[in-house]
Every structure is written in C-alpha cells, then in structure tokens.
PDB file of C-alpha atoms in Angstrom:
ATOM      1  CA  UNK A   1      -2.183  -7.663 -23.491  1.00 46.00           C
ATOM      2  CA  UNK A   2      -1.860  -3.882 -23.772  1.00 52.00           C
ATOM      3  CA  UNK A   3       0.982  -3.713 -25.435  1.00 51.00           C
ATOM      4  CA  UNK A   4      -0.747  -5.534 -28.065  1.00 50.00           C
ATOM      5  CA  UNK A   5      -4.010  -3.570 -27.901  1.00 63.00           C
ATOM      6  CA  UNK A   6      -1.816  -0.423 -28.402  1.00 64.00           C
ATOM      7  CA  UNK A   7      -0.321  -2.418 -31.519  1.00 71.00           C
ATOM      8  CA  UNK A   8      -2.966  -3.119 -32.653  1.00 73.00           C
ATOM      9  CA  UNK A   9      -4.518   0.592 -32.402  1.00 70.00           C
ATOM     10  CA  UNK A  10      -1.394   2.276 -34.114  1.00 71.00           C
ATOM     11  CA  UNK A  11      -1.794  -0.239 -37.359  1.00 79.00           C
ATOM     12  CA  UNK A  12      -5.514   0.638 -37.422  1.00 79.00           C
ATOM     13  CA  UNK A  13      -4.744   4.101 -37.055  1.00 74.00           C
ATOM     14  CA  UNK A  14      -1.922   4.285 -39.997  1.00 82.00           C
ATOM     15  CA  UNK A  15      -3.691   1.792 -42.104  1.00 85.00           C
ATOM     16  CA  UNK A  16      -6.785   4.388 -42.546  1.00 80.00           C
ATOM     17  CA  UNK A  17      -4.632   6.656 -42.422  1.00 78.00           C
ATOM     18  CA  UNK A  18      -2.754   5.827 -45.410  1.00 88.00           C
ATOM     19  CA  UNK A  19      -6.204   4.494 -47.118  1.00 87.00           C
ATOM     20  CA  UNK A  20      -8.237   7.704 -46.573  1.00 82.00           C
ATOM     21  CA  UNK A  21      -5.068   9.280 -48.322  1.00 87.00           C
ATOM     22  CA  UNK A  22      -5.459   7.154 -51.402  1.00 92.00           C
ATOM     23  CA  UNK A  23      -9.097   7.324 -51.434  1.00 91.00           C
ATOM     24  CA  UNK A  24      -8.431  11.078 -51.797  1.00 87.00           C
ATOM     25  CA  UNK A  25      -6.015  11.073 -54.379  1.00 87.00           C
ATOM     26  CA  UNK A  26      -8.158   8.782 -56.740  1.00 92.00           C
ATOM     27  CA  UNK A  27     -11.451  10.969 -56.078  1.00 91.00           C
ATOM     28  CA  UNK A  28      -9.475  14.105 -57.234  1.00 88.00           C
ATOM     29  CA  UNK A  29      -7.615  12.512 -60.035  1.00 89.00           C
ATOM     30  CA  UNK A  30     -11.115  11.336 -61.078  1.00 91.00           C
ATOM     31  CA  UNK A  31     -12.822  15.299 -60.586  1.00 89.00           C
ATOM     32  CA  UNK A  32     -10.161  17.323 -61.776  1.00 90.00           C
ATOM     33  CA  UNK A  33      -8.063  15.705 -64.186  1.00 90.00           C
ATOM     34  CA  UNK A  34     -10.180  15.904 -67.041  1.00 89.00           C
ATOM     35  CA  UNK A  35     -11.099  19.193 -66.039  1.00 89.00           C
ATOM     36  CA  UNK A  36      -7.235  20.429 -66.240  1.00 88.00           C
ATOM     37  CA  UNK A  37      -6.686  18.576 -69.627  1.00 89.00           C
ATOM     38  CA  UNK A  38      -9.526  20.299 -70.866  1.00 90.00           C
ATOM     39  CA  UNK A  39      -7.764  24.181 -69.301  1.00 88.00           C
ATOM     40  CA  UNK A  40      -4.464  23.187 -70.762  1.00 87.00           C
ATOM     41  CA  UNK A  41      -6.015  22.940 -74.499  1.00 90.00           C
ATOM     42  CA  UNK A  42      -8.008  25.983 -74.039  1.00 90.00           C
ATOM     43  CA  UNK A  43      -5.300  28.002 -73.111  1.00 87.00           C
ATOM     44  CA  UNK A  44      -3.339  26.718 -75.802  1.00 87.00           C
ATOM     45  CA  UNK A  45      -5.985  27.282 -78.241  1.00 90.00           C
ATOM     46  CA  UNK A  46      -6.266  31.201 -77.448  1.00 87.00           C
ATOM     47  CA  UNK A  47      -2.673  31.395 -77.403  1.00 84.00           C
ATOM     48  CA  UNK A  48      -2.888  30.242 -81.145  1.00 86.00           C
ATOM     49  CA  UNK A  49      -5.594  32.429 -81.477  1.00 87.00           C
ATOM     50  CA  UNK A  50      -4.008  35.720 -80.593  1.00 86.00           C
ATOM     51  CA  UNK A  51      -0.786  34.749 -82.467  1.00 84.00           C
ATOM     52  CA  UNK A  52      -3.421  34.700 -85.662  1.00 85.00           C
ATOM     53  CA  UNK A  53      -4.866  38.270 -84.349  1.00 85.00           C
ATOM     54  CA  UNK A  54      -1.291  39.607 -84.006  1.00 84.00           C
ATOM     55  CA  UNK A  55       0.857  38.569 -86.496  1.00 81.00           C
ATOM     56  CA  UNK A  56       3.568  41.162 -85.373  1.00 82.00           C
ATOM     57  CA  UNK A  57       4.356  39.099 -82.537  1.00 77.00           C
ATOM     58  CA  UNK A  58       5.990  35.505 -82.779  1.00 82.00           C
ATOM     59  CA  UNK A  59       5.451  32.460 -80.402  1.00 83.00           C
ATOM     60  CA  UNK A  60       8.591  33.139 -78.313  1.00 85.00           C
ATOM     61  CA  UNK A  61       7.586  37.145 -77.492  1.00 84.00           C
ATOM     62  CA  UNK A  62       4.342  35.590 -76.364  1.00 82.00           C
ATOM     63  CA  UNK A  63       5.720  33.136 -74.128  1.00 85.00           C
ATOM     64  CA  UNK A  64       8.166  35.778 -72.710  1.00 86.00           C
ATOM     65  CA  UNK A  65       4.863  38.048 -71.796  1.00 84.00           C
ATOM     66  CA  UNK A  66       3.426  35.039 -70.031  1.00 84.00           C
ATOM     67  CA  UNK A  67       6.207  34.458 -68.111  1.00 86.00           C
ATOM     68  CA  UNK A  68       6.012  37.995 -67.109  1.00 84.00           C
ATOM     69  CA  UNK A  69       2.368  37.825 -66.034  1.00 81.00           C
ATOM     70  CA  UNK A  70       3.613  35.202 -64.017  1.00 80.00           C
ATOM     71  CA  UNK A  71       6.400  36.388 -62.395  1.00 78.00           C
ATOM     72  CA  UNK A  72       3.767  39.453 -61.623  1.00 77.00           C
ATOM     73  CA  UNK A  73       1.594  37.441 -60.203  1.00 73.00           C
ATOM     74  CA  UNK A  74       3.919  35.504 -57.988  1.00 69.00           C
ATOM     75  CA  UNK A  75       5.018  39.127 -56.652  1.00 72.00           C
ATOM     76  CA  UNK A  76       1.215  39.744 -55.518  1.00 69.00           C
ATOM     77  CA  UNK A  77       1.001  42.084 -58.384  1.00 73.00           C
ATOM     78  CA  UNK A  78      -2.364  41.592 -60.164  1.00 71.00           C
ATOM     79  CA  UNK A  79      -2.231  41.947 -63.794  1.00 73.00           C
ATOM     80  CA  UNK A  80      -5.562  43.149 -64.181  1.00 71.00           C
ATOM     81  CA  UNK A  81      -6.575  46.598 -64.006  1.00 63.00           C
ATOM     82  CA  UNK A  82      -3.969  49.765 -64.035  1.00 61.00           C
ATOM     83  CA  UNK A  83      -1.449  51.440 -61.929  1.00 53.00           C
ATOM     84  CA  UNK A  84      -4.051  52.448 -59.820  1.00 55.00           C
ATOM     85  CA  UNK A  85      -4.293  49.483 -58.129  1.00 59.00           C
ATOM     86  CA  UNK A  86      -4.492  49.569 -54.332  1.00 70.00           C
ATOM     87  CA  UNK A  87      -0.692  48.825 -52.866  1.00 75.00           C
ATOM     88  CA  UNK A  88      -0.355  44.979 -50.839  1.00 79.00           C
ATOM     89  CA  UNK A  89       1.194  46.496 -48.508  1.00 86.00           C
ATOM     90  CA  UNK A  90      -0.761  48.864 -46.853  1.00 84.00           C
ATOM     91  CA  UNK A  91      -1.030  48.595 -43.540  1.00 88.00           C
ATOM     92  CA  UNK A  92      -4.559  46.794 -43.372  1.00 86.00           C
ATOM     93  CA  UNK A  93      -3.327  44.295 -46.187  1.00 85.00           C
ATOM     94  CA  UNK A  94       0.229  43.904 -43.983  1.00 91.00           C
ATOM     95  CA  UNK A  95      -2.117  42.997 -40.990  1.00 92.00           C
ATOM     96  CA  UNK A  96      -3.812  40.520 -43.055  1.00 91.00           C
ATOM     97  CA  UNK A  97      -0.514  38.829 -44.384  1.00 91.00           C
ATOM     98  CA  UNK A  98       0.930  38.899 -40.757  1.00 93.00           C
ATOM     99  CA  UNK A  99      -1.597  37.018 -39.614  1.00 92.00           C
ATOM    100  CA  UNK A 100      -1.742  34.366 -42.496  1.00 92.00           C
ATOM    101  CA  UNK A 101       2.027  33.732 -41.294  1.00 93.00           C
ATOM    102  CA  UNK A 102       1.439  33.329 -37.610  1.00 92.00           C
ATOM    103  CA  UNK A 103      -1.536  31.466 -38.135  1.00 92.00           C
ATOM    104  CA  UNK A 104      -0.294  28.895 -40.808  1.00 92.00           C
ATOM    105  CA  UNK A 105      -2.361  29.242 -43.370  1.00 92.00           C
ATOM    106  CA  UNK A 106      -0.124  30.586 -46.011  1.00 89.00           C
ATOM    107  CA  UNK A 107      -2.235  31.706 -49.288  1.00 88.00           C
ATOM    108  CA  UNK A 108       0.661  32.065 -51.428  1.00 83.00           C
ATOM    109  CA  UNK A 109      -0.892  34.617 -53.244  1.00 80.00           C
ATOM    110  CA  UNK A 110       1.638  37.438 -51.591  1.00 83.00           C
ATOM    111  CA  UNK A 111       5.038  36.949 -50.361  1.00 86.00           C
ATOM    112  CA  UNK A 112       8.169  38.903 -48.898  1.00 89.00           C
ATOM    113  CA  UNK A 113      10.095  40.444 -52.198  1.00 84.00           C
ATOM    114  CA  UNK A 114      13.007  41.427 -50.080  1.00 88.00           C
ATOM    115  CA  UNK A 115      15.747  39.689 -48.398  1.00 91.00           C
ATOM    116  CA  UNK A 116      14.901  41.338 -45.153  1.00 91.00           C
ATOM    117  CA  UNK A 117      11.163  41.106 -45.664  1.00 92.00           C
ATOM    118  CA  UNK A 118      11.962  37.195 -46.031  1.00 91.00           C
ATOM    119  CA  UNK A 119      14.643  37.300 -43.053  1.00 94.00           C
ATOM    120  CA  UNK A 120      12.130  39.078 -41.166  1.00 95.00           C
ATOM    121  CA  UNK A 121       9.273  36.453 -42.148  1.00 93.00           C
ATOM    122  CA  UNK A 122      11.329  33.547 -40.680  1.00 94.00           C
ATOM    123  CA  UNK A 123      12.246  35.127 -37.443  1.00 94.00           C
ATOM    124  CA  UNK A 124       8.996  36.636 -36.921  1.00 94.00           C
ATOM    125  CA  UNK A 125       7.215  33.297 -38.163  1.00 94.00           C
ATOM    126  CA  UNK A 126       9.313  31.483 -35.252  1.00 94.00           C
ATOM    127  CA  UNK A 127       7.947  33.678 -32.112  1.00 93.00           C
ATOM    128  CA  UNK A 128       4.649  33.898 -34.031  1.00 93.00           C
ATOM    129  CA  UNK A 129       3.659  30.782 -34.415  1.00 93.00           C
ATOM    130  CA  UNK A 130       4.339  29.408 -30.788  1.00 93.00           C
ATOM    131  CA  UNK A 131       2.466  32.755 -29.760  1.00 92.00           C
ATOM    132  CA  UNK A 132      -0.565  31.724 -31.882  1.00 90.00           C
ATOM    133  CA  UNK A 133      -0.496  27.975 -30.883  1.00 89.00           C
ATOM    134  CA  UNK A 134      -0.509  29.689 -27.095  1.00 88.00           C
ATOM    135  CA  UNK A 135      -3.307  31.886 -27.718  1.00 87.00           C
ATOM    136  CA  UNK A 136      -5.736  29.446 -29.682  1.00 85.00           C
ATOM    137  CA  UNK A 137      -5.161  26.953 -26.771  1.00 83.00           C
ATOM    138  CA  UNK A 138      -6.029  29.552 -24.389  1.00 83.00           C
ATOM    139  CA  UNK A 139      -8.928  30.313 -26.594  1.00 81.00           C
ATOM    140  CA  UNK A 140      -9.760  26.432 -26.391  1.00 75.00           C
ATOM    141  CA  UNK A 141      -9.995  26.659 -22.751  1.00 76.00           C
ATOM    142  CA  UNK A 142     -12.236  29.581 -22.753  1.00 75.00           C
ATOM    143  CA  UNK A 143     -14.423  27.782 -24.815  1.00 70.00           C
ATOM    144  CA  UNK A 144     -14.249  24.548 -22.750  1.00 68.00           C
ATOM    145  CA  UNK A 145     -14.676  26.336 -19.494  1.00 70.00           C
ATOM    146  CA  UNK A 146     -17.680  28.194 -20.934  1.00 65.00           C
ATOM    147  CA  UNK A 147     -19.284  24.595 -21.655  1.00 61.00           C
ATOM    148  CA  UNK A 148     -18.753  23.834 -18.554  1.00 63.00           C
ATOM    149  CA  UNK A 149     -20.411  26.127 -16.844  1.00 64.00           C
ATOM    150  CA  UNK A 150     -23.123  25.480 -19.379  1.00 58.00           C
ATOM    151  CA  UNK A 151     -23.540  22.186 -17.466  1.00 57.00           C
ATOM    152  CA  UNK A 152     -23.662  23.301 -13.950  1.00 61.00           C
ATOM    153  CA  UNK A 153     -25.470  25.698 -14.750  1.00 59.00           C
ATOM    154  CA  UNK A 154     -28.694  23.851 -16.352  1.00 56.00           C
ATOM    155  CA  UNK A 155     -27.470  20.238 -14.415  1.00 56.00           C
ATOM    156  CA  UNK A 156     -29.945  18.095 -13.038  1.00 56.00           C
ATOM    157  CA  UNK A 157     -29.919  14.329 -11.107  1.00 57.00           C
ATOM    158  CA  UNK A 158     -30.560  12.250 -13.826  1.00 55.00           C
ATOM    159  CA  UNK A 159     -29.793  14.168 -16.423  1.00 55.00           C
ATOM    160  CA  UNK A 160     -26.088  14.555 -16.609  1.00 60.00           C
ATOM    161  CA  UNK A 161     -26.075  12.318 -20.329  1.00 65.00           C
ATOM    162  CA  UNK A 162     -29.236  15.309 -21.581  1.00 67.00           C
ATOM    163  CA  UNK A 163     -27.189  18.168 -20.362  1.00 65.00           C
ATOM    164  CA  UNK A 164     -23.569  16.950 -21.935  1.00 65.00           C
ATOM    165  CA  UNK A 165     -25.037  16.469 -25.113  1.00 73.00           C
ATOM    166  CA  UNK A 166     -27.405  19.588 -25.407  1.00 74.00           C
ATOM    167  CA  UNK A 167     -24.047  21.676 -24.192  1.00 71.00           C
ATOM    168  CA  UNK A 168     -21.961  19.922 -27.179  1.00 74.00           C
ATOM    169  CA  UNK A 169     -25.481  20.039 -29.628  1.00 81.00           C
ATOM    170  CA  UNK A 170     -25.118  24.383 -28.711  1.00 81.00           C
ATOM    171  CA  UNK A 171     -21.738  24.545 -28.892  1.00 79.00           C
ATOM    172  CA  UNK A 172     -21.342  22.796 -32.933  1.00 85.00           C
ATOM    173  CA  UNK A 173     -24.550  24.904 -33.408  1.00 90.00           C
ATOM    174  CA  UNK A 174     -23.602  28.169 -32.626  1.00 89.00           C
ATOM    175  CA  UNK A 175     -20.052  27.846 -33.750  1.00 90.00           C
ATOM    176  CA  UNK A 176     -20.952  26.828 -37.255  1.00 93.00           C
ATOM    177  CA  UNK A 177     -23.590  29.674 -37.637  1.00 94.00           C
ATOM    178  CA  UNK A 178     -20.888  32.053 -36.781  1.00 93.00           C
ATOM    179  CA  UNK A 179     -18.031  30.711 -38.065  1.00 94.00           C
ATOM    180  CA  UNK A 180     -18.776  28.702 -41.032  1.00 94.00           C
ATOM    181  CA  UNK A 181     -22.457  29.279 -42.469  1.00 95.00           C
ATOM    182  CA  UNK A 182     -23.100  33.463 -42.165  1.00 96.00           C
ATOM    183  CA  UNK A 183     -18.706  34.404 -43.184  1.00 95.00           C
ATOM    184  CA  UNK A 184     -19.954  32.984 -46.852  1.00 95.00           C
ATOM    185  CA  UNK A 185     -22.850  35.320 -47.019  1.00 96.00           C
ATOM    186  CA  UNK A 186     -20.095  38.780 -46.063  1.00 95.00           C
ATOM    187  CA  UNK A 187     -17.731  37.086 -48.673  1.00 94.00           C
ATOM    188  CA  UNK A 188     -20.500  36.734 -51.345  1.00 93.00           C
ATOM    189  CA  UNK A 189     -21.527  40.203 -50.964  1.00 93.00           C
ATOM    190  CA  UNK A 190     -18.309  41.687 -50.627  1.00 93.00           C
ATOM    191  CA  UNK A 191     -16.285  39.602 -53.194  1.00 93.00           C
ATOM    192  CA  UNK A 192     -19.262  39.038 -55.709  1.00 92.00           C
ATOM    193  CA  UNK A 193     -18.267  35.379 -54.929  1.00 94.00           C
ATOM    194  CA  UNK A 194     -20.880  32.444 -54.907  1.00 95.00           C
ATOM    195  CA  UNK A 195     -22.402  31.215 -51.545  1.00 95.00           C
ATOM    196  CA  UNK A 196     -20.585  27.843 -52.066  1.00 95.00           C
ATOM    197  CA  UNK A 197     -17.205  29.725 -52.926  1.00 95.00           C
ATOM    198  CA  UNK A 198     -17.185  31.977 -49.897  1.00 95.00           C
ATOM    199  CA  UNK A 199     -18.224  28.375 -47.913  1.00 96.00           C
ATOM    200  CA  UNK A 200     -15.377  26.842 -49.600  1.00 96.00           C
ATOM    201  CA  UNK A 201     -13.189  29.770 -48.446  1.00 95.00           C
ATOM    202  CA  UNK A 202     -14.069  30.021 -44.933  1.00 96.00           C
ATOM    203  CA  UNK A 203     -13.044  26.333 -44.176  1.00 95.00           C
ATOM    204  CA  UNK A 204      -9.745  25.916 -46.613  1.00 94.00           C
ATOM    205  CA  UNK A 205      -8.779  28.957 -44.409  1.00 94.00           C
ATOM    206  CA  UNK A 206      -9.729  28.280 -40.998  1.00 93.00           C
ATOM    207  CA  UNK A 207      -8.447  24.720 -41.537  1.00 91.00           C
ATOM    208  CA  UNK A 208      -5.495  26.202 -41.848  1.00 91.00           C
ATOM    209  CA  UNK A 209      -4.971  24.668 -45.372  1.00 91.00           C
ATOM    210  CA  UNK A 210      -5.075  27.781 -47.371  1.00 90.00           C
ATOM    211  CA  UNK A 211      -4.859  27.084 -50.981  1.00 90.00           C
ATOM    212  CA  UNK A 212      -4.894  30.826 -52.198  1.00 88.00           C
ATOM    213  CA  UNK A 213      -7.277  30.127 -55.253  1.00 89.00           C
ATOM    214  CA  UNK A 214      -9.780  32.235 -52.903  1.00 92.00           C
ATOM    215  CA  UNK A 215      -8.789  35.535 -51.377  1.00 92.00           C
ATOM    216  CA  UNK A 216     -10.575  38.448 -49.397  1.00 92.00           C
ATOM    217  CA  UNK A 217      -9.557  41.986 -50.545  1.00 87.00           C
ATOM    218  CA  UNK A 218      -7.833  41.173 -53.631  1.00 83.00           C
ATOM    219  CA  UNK A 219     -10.136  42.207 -56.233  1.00 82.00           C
ATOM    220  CA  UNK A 220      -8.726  45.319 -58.203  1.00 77.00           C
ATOM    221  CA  UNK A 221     -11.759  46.273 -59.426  1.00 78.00           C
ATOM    222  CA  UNK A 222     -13.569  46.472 -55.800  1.00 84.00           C
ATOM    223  CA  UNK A 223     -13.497  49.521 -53.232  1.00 85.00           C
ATOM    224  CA  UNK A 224     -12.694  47.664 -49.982  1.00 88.00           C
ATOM    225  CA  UNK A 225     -12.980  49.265 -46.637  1.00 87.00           C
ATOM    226  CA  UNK A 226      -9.729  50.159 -44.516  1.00 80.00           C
ATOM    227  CA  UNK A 227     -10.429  47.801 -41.460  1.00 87.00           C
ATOM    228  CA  UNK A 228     -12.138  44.502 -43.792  1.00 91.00           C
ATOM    229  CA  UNK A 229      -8.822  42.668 -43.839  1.00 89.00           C
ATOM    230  CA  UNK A 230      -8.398  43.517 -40.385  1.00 87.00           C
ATOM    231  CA  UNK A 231     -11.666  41.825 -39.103  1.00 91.00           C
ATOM    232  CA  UNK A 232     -11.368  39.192 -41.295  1.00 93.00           C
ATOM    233  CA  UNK A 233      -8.110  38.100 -39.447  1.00 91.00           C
ATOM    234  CA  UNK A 234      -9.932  38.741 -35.858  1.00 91.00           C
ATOM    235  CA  UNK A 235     -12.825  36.486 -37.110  1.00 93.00           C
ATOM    236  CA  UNK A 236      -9.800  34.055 -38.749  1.00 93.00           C
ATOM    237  CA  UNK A 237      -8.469  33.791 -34.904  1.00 90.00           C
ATOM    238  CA  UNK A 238     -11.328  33.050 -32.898  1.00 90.00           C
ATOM    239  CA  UNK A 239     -12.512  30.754 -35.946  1.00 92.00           C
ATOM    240  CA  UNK A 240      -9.599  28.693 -35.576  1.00 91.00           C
ATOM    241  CA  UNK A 241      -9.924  27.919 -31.933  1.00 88.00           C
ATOM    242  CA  UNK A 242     -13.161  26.411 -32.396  1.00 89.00           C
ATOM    243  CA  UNK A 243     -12.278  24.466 -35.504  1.00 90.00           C
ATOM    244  CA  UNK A 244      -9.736  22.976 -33.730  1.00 86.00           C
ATOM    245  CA  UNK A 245     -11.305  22.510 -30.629  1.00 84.00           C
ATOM    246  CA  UNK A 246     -13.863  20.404 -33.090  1.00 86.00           C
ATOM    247  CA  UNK A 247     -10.835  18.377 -34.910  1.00 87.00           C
ATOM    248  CA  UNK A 248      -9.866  17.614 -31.309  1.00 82.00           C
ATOM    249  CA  UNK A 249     -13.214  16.361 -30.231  1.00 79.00           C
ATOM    250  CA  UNK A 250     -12.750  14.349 -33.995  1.00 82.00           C
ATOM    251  CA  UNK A 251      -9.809  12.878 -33.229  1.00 82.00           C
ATOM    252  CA  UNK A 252     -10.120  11.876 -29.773  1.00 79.00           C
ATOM    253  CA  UNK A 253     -13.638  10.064 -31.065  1.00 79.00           C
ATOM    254  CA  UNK A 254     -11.473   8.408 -33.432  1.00 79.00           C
ATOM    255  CA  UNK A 255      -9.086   7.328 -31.073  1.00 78.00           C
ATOM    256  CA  UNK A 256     -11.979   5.782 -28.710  1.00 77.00           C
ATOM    257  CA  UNK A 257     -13.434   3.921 -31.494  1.00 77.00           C
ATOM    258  CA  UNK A 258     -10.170   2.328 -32.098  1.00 73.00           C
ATOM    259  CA  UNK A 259      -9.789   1.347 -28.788  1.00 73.00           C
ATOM    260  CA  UNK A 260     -12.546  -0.493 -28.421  1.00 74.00           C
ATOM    261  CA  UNK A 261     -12.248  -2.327 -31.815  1.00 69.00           C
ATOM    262  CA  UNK A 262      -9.321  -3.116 -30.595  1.00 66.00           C
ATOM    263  CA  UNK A 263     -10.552  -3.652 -27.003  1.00 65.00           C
ATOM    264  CA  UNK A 264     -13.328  -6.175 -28.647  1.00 67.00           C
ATOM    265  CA  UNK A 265     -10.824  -7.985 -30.537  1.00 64.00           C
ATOM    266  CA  UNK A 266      -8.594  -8.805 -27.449  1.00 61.00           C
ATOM    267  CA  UNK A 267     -11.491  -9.643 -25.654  1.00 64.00           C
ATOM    268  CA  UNK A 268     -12.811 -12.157 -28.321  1.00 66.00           C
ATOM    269  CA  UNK A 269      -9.026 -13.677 -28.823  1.00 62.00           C
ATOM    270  CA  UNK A 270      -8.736 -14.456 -24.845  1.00 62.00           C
ATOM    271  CA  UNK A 271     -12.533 -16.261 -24.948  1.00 64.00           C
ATOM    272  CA  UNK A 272     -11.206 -17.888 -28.236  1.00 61.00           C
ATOM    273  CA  UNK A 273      -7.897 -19.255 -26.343  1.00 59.00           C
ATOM    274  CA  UNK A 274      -9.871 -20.053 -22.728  1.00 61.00           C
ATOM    275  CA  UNK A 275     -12.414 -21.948 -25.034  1.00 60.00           C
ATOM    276  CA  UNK A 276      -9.819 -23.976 -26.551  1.00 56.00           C
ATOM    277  CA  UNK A 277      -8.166 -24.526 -23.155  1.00 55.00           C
ATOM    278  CA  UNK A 278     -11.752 -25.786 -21.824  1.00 58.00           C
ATOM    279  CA  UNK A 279     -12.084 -28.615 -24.969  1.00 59.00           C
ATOM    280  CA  UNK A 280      -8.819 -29.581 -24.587  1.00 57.00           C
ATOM    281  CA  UNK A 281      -9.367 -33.263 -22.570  1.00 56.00           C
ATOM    282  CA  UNK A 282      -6.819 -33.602 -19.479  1.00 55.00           C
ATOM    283  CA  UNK A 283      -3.409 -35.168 -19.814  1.00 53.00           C
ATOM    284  CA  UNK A 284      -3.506 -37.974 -17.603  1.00 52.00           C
ATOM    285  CA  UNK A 285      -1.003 -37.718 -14.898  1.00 51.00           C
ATOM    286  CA  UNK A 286       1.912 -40.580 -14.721  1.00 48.00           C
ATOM    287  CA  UNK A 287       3.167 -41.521 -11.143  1.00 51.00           C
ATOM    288  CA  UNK A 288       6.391 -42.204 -11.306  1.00 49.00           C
ATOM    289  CA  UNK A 289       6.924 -44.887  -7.657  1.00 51.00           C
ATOM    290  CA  UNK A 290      10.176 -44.123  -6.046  1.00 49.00           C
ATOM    291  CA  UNK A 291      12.642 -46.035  -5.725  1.00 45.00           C
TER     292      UNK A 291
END
C-alpha cells in the first residue's frame, strides 16, 4: 500500500506538471503571438520606409547594418548614444555580471568576448555556483532559525497553531515589502521604468529566471552611481534566499496535498474492497468423511 500511494503521488505530480506546462504555453501563444506578428510587420514596414528616405542605400547594405546592430548588441554594446558610453566592464558593472553567473540568473544581455573571459566564466561558474547554493542555504537557515525564535519567544499554552501562523503571516509580510514591493519603486525612479516593469524585474530576477528584456544600469543616457550595481547584487543575494525559502514552503505544500489525495484515495479503495468482502455471502464449507 505505500508503494502504491507513492505511485500514485509521482503520476499526480508529473501529470500537473506536464499540464501546468501546456496551460502556459497556450496562455502565451494566445498574449503574445499576435503581438509579435504585429512587431514583425512594423519593423518591416520602416525598413521599407527608410529604403524610400535613402535611396543611396539598397536592401542588402541595410540588412548588413542590422546585422551589425546585432552583433553589437550581442557584445553588450548599446547602439544608442556615442562613444561616450560608460564601459561594461568597469569594475561595479564586472561585480554585477559576476554575480548574475554565480547566482544563475544569466541576463544575456552581456557576455565574455574572449576566450579566456569565457574559459574563465566556466571555471569560475563551477566553484561559484556550489558557493552560492552554500551560502543561500545558510541564509535559509538564518531565516528559519530567526522564525523560530519568533515562536519561543511570543509562545503560549494553547496557542502554538496562533503563534506558527502569525510567525509565517510576518515572515511573507516583511519579506515581500522588502524584497518584492519597495525594489520596483528604486527601479522606477532610477531606470524611468514603470512600477509594474520594475515589479516584473525584481521577480524574473530573483527567480532566478532572468530574461534580460529588463536591466539595472544599462541605460546610456542615465548617470548611474559607482556602487548601484553593487547593491543591487547584495539585495539580489539576500532576495534569493527568501524566495526560495518561499518556493520551498510551495513545494513542500504541494507535496502534502498530494499525499493526502492520494492518502484519501487508498483509504476509500481499502473500504471499497472490505465492503465488497462484507456482501460477499459465505462459501459453504464441504466435509470431506475420511476414509
């Protein structure tokens, strides 16, 4: 019996699994796809438009130019602006792109040129990002340990169901205030970025998913300070430990629920089977006289 409880939790588990996956994909084939179709002829269109402007230039210069902008901005060079642009690899920008490595988040927006930049990025990547894992889970205890204590410290007879949940209630609370509700507000004043873009930044990045559509400190026409990338990877760090530490709490909820689905369903098949045993009438015995 829990052999097939555990069965039956691991089909659960990859059968939403696999449906929350297509559920996805359809919802963003359904938001964006129109969207993109309608970039695509845009684009197109003010290609054909500047081809008009320009008649010096033919379609094949133009595409050559675009592949260069791309090829630019694959390097981390941004196209707009001038030569003045601030370098990527300053030391404060270096800092930042160290830590998107260790860390796993990975913008894409700015990547080694160099064959020993990129040699240097794998081995580096390889120590760093067992060194990270170590330090968020020793961040996760930290935070555990301070619930904890929480507990004791306000722990009453009686009360022990109050307490848990008012520790876990302060916990999400103050987390999201200073991890994922006042970050937008900095970004939005710093980056001239929306509320809802700097919200949608904070958790792509410390989900660790990191698109690179959104970007601190990349703006050529803004005057950042020295230390911004800096503090954004501090508050990055500690952000990640508690986002974790909340997938965790997620998952293991998750995990509970299907246990006791599955639990309930066991259950119900052995009072289905001892039923059926009960209405079954009994075999009447044949005696067999010896010989």
């Amino acid at each position: 019996m829990p052999l097939l409880t555990v069965r039956n939790q691991q089909v659960l588990l990859i059968l939403a699994y696999l449906f929350y996956l297509i559920l996805g994909a359809m919802v963003f084939q359904l938001l964006e796809k129109q969207a993109e179709t309608h970039f695509q002829e845009q684009f197109q269109l003010e290609k054909l438009k500047f081809l008009q402007n320009y008649t010096c230039l033919d379609r094949q210069a133009l595409e050559q130019f675009v592949q260069v902008l791309r090829e630019a901005w694959e390097k981390g060079v941004n196209p707009e602006g001038n030569s003045t642009n601030h370098s990527n690899w300053d030391f404060s920008s270096s800092f930042f792109f160290a830590g998107t490595v260790i860390t796993t988040i990975g913008y894409g927006h700015l990547c080694p040129s160099t064959v020993a930049g990129q040699i240097f990025c794998v081995f580096y990547a390889l120590f760093g990002v067992p060194l990270n894992v170590a330090c968020l889970n020793q961040l996760g205890k930290g935070l555990c340990a301070h619930l904890i204590s929480l507990e004791r410290w306000v722990q009453k007879p009686g009360r022990a169901q109050v307490v848990q949940t008012l520790a876990v209630a302060i916990f999400l609370t103050t987390g999201t205030l200073l991890f994922l509700v006042f970050p937008p507000l900095v970004f939005s004043h710093v980056e001239g970025w929306t509320y809802g873009e700097g919200f949608y930044f904070t958790f792509i990045t410390l989900s660790t998913i990191g698109f690179g559509d959104y970007v601190v400190g990349t703006n050529p026409n803004k005057h950042y300070i020295p230390v911004y990338k800096s503090l954004t990877v501090i508050w990055v760090i500690f952000g990640l430990a508690w986002l974790a530490l909340v997938f965790n709490v997620g998952a293991d909820l998750m995990e509970k629920f299907l246990q006791l689905k599955c639990h309930k369903s066991d259950l119900n098949l052995a009072e289905g089977d001892t039923t059926k045993l009960e209405d079954e009438p009994e075999q009447p015995r044949i005696h067999i006289p010896s010989e």
